[in-house]
Short mmCIF file of C-alpha atoms in Angstrom, two decimals:
data_model
loop_
_atom_site.label_atom_id
_atom_site.label_comp_id
_atom_site.label_asym_id
_atom_site.label_seq_id
_atom_site.Cartn_x
_atom_site.Cartn_y
_atom_site.Cartn_z
CA UNK P 162 -72.97 -10.70 279.31
CA UNK P 163 -70.56 -10.53 276.36
CA UNK P 164 -73.13 -8.89 274.13
CA UNK P 165 -72.97 -5.76 276.25
CA UNK P 166 -70.35 -3.27 275.01
CA UNK P 167 -69.68 -2.04 278.56
CA UNK P 168 -69.06 -5.56 279.85
CA UNK P 169 -66.64 -6.21 276.97
CA UNK P 170 -64.71 -3.01 277.69
CA UNK P 171 -64.58 -3.83 281.40
CA UNK P 172 -63.15 -7.28 280.59
CA UNK P 173 -60.57 -5.80 278.17
CA UNK P 174 -59.45 -3.21 280.74
CA UNK P 175 -59.24 -5.85 283.48
CA UNK P 176 -57.19 -8.10 281.20
CA UNK P 177 -54.82 -5.24 280.36
CA UNK P 178 -54.42 -4.44 284.06
CA UNK P 179 -53.53 -8.07 284.78
CA UNK P 180 -50.92 -8.09 281.97
CA UNK P 181 -49.40 -4.78 283.07
CA UNK P 182 -49.25 -5.76 286.75
CA UNK P 183 -47.76 -9.20 285.97
CA UNK P 184 -45.13 -7.63 283.71
CA UNK P 185 -44.33 -5.09 286.40
CA UNK P 186 -43.92 -7.74 289.09
CA UNK P 187 -41.68 -9.85 286.80
CA UNK P 188 -39.59 -6.74 286.13
CA UNK P 189 -39.29 -5.99 289.85
CA UNK P 190 -38.27 -9.59 290.61
CA UNK P 191 -35.62 -9.69 287.86
CA UNK P 192 -34.33 -6.24 288.82
CA UNK P 193 -34.06 -7.24 292.48
CA UNK P 194 -31.98 -10.33 291.59
CA UNK P 195 -29.65 -8.31 289.34
CA UNK P 196 -29.24 -5.55 291.94
CA UNK P 197 -28.54 -8.04 294.73
CA UNK P 198 -25.93 -9.86 292.63
CA UNK P 199 -24.28 -6.61 291.53
CA UNK P 200 -24.06 -5.50 295.16
CA UNK P 201 -22.56 -8.81 296.32
CA UNK P 202 -20.14 -8.80 293.33
CA UNK P 203 -18.83 -5.43 294.42
CA UNK P 204 -18.69 -6.29 298.11
CA UNK P 205 -16.67 -9.47 297.45
CA UNK P 206 -14.49 -8.08 294.63
CA UNK P 207 -11.26 -8.17 296.68
CA UNK P 208 -11.85 -11.73 297.83
CA UNK P 209 -12.82 -13.07 294.40
CA UNK P 210 -10.42 -11.22 292.14
CA UNK P 211 -7.51 -10.51 294.46
CA UNK P 212 -7.66 -6.74 294.93
CA UNK P 213 -8.12 -3.67 292.70
CA UNK P 214 -8.44 -4.08 288.96
CA UNK P 215 -5.62 -3.43 286.49
CA UNK P 216 -6.86 0.13 286.19
CA UNK P 217 -5.16 0.77 289.54
CA UNK P 218 -8.25 2.07 291.30
CA UNK P 219 -8.15 2.07 295.12
CA UNK P 220 -11.68 0.72 295.32
CA UNK P 221 -13.44 -2.09 293.45
CA UNK P 222 -14.95 -0.86 290.17
CA UNK P 223 -18.63 -0.06 289.85
CA UNK P 224 -20.50 -2.96 288.27
CA UNK P 225 -21.80 -2.02 284.82
CA UNK P 226 -25.44 -0.97 285.22
CA UNK P 227 -26.82 -4.25 286.65
CA UNK P 228 -25.25 -7.63 286.07
CA UNK P 229 -26.99 -10.83 285.04
CA UNK P 230 -26.97 -13.16 288.03
CA UNK P 231 -27.93 -16.47 286.40
CA UNK P 232 -25.25 -16.85 283.80
CA UNK P 233 -22.56 -15.22 281.76
CA UNK P 234 -20.87 -15.33 278.37
CA UNK P 235 -17.21 -14.55 277.86
CA UNK P 236 -13.70 -15.92 277.79
CA UNK P 237 -11.87 -17.63 280.62
CA UNK P 238 -8.91 -15.59 281.86
CA UNK P 239 -7.92 -17.58 284.94
CA UNK P 240 -8.74 -21.07 286.10
CA UNK P 241 -8.28 -23.08 289.31
CA UNK P 242 -9.48 -26.59 290.24
CA UNK P 243 -12.75 -25.26 291.72
CA UNK P 244 -13.50 -22.07 289.85
CA UNK P 245 -12.58 -19.80 286.97
CA UNK P 246 -12.85 -16.13 286.04
CA UNK P 247 -14.78 -15.14 282.93
CA UNK P 248 -14.46 -11.73 281.30
CA UNK P 249 -17.58 -10.73 279.41
CA UNK P 250 -18.03 -8.46 276.37
CA UNK P 251 -18.36 -5.45 278.66
CA UNK P 252 -14.93 -6.21 280.18
CA UNK P 253 -16.35 -7.19 283.59
CA UNK P 254 -14.90 -10.17 285.43
CA UNK P 255 -17.16 -12.78 286.93
CA UNK P 256 -16.16 -15.66 289.21
CA UNK P 257 -17.77 -18.96 288.26
CA UNK P 258 -17.59 -21.96 290.58
CA UNK P 259 -18.23 -25.51 289.46
CA UNK P 260 -18.79 -28.81 291.22
CA UNK P 261 -19.05 -32.49 290.31
CA UNK P 262 -22.67 -31.93 289.25
CA UNK P 263 -21.78 -29.24 286.68
CA UNK P 264 -22.27 -30.39 283.08
CA UNK P 265 -19.61 -29.16 280.66
CA UNK P 266 -20.04 -29.63 276.92
CA UNK P 267 -18.13 -28.73 273.81
CA UNK P 268 -19.87 -29.54 270.50
CA UNK P 269 -21.25 -33.03 271.18
CA UNK P 270 -18.58 -34.03 273.73
CA UNK P 271 -18.91 -34.04 277.50
CA UNK P 272 -15.88 -32.42 279.13
CA UNK P 273 -14.32 -32.50 282.57
CA UNK P 274 -13.43 -29.33 284.50
CA UNK P 275 -9.76 -30.12 283.92
CA UNK P 276 -10.39 -29.78 280.13
CA UNK P 277 -11.19 -26.08 280.51
CA UNK P 278 -8.35 -23.70 279.79
CA UNK P 279 -7.66 -19.98 279.67
CA UNK P 280 -8.87 -18.41 276.44
CA UNK P 281 -11.91 -20.70 276.05
CA UNK P 282 -15.15 -18.95 275.06
CA UNK P 283 -17.87 -20.18 277.40
CA UNK P 284 -21.54 -19.74 278.18
CA UNK P 285 -22.50 -20.47 281.77
CA UNK P 286 -25.95 -21.11 283.24
CA UNK P 287 -26.13 -21.18 287.00
CA UNK P 288 -27.31 -19.56 290.18
CA UNK P 289 -25.74 -16.73 292.19
CA UNK P 290 -24.34 -17.34 295.65
CA UNK P 291 -23.88 -15.01 298.62
CA UNK P 292 -20.33 -14.09 297.63
CA UNK P 293 -21.03 -12.54 294.25
CA UNK P 294 -20.12 -15.69 292.31
CA UNK P 295 -22.11 -17.83 289.91
CA UNK P 296 -22.43 -21.53 290.75
CA UNK P 297 -22.40 -23.14 287.31
CA UNK P 298 -24.94 -25.84 286.50
CA UNK P 299 -24.18 -26.02 282.79
CA UNK P 300 -21.21 -24.77 280.79
CA UNK P 301 -21.12 -24.74 276.98
CA UNK P 302 -17.60 -24.32 275.57
CA UNK P 303 -17.29 -22.80 272.09
CA UNK P 304 -14.20 -24.25 270.43
CA UNK X 247 -90.14 33.48 240.39
CA UNK X 248 -87.78 31.88 237.91
CA UNK X 249 -85.09 34.40 238.72
CA UNK X 250 -85.56 33.75 242.44
CA UNK X 251 -85.11 30.03 241.84
CA UNK X 252 -81.92 30.68 239.86
CA UNK X 253 -80.61 32.94 242.62
CA UNK X 254 -81.39 30.28 245.27
CA UNK X 255 -79.66 27.60 243.23
CA UNK X 256 -76.60 29.79 242.75
CA UNK X 257 -76.48 30.60 246.45
CA UNK X 258 -76.71 26.87 247.30
CA UNK X 259 -73.94 26.04 244.82
CA UNK X 260 -71.68 28.70 246.30
CA UNK X 261 -72.28 27.63 249.92
CA UNK X 262 -71.84 23.93 249.01
CA UNK X 263 -68.58 24.72 247.26
CA UNK X 264 -67.31 26.78 250.22
CA UNK X 265 -68.17 23.92 252.59
CA UNK X 266 -66.42 21.32 250.46
CA UNK X 267 -63.34 23.55 250.04
CA UNK X 268 -63.15 23.96 253.82
CA UNK X 269 -63.47 20.23 254.27
CA UNK X 270 -60.78 19.71 251.64
CA UNK X 271 -58.44 22.11 253.43
CA UNK X 272 -58.93 20.27 256.75
CA UNK X 273 -58.34 16.90 255.05
CA UNK X 274 -55.21 18.23 253.28
CA UNK X 275 -53.78 19.53 256.57
CA UNK X 276 -54.46 16.24 258.35
CA UNK X 277 -52.95 14.24 255.49
CA UNK X 278 -49.77 16.36 255.58
CA UNK X 279 -49.59 16.16 259.39
CA UNK X 280 -49.96 12.38 259.54
CA UNK X 281 -47.63 11.88 256.56
CA UNK X 282 -44.97 13.93 258.37
CA UNK X 283 -45.61 11.92 261.53
CA UNK X 284 -45.15 8.66 259.55
CA UNK X 285 -41.92 9.98 258.06
CA UNK X 286 -40.54 10.90 261.49
CA UNK X 287 -41.70 7.55 262.91
CA UNK X 288 -39.96 5.71 260.06
CA UNK X 289 -36.66 7.47 260.77
CA UNK X 290 -37.09 6.86 264.51
CA UNK X 291 -37.91 3.20 263.83
CA UNK X 292 -34.70 2.71 261.84
CA UNK X 293 -32.72 4.40 264.63
CA UNK X 294 -34.29 2.26 267.33
CA UNK X 295 -33.64 -0.88 265.28
CA UNK X 296 -29.92 -0.06 265.19
CA UNK X 297 -30.03 0.61 268.93
CA UNK X 298 -31.75 -2.73 269.53
CA UNK X 299 -29.24 -4.52 267.32
CA UNK X 300 -26.30 -3.08 269.26
CA UNK X 301 -28.03 -3.85 272.59
CA UNK X 302 -28.62 -7.46 271.47
CA UNK X 303 -24.99 -7.85 270.39
CA UNK X 304 -23.80 -6.41 273.74
CA UNK X 305 -26.12 -8.56 275.81
CA UNK X 306 -25.89 -12.30 276.39
CA UNK X 307 -29.37 -12.91 275.06
CA UNK X 308 -28.58 -14.26 271.58
CA UNK X 309 -25.90 -16.63 272.88
CA UNK X 310 -28.25 -17.78 275.65
CA UNK X 311 -31.09 -18.39 273.18
CA UNK X 312 -28.77 -20.43 270.93
CA UNK X 313 -28.66 -23.01 273.75
CA UNK X 314 -32.30 -23.86 272.98
CA UNK X 315 -31.10 -25.36 269.71
CA UNK X 316 -27.72 -26.74 270.76
CA UNK X 317 -28.58 -28.07 274.24
CA UNK X 318 -32.36 -28.35 274.66
CA UNK X 319 -32.06 -31.00 277.38
CA UNK X 320 -29.73 -28.76 279.44
CA UNK X 321 -32.21 -25.90 279.01
CA UNK X 322 -35.06 -28.14 280.21
CA UNK X 323 -33.07 -29.39 283.19
CA UNK X 324 -32.10 -25.86 284.23
CA UNK X 325 -35.24 -24.12 282.97
CA UNK X 326 -35.50 -21.76 285.94
CA UNK X 327 -31.93 -20.44 285.73
CA UNK X 328 -32.12 -20.32 281.93
CA UNK X 329 -35.42 -18.43 282.04
CA UNK X 330 -34.02 -15.92 284.52
CA UNK X 331 -30.85 -15.49 282.41
CA UNK X 332 -33.00 -14.74 279.35
CA UNK X 333 -35.11 -12.25 281.31
CA UNK X 334 -32.03 -10.59 282.84
CA UNK X 335 -30.27 -10.18 279.51
CA UNK X 336 -33.26 -8.99 277.45
CA UNK X 337 -32.71 -5.36 276.39
CA UNK X 338 -36.21 -4.39 277.55
CA UNK X 339 -35.92 -0.63 277.05
CA UNK X 340 -34.68 -0.90 273.45
CA UNK X 341 -37.37 -3.48 272.66
CA UNK X 342 -40.09 -1.32 274.17
CA UNK X 343 -38.78 1.65 272.17
CA UNK X 344 -38.92 -0.31 268.92
CA UNK X 345 -42.47 -1.50 269.58
CA UNK X 346 -43.64 1.96 270.64
CA UNK X 347 -42.23 3.62 267.51
CA UNK X 348 -43.64 0.85 265.31
CA UNK X 349 -47.06 1.39 266.88
CA UNK X 350 -46.84 5.15 266.16
CA UNK X 351 -45.67 4.47 262.60
CA UNK X 352 -48.56 2.12 261.82
CA UNK X 353 -51.09 4.46 263.46
CA UNK X 354 -49.88 7.60 261.65
CA UNK X 355 -49.53 5.82 258.30
CA UNK X 356 -53.07 4.46 258.67
CA UNK X 357 -54.51 7.88 259.37
CA UNK X 358 -52.49 9.46 256.53
CA UNK X 359 -53.89 6.91 254.05
CA UNK X 360 -57.44 7.33 255.39
CA UNK X 361 -57.43 11.12 255.12
CA UNK X 362 -55.74 10.98 251.71
CA UNK X 363 -58.47 8.65 250.42
CA UNK X 364 -61.18 10.95 251.81
CA UNK X 365 -59.48 13.92 250.18
CA UNK X 366 -59.36 12.23 246.75
CA UNK X 367 -63.00 11.19 247.03
CA UNK X 368 -64.05 14.73 247.97
CA UNK X 369 -62.07 16.22 245.04
CA UNK X 370 -63.80 13.80 242.64
CA UNK X 371 -67.22 14.65 244.09
CA UNK X 372 -66.55 18.39 243.77
CA UNK X 373 -65.44 17.98 240.14
CA UNK X 374 -68.54 15.89 239.34
CA UNK X 375 -70.89 18.54 240.77
CA UNK X 376 -69.04 21.30 238.86
CA UNK X 377 -69.59 19.42 235.60
CA UNK X 378 -73.32 18.94 236.39
CA UNK X 379 -73.73 22.67 236.79
#
């Protein structure tokens, strides 16, 4: 079967189709998650960040293109016992919640949520919730 | 008879030379075209690389990937969220642009070299036949 040129070309084309379709479906899945999170971030902006941004706009700002839903990198600007707000490089705020199961590390040390403070550079891995927030599973603090 | 043979030989030499000059002209044009295409692709490749660099700096991808080295066990425990974070922060359009331009650069450079080599070989052949006559 593989000696035939036609059979080889058919196999190559089929393989390419599989790769293209798989890539497309991964892209659709990732895009859907980002779009859903961006929508929920905007819908819950007032509740999470306490009203319009410092720019004085009457409505919540448009999320930049589409936001990553499973983590963020930035500096902490505000912190409470159960959550904190991270501002990323693009200037967008993101609410991150943590629980007793969240692992927080700085260099080799394990930290507690009470060790986090405003101004810390953090990287968060987590999952989005229905209120446009990220539930942190792991936080790496860069000090 | 002898004169006829000389005339035939001369006619054949002229037609062969015309054919090889036409071939040479085609090869020269193709070499110039593909060399220009490689030049444009090179400039475009450099531009896209800068674009990709700025997209990578803007995105969270590099920081996220650094976790693989600093916290591999955390990455393994949260592989699904980590994988999705990497996919979400990959600057796919810039990457695709870089690969596409690189593909065009390699293709056009390959053709430019191939046609240039054919051109040189044809020039040498033509010179050799001129000397024989």
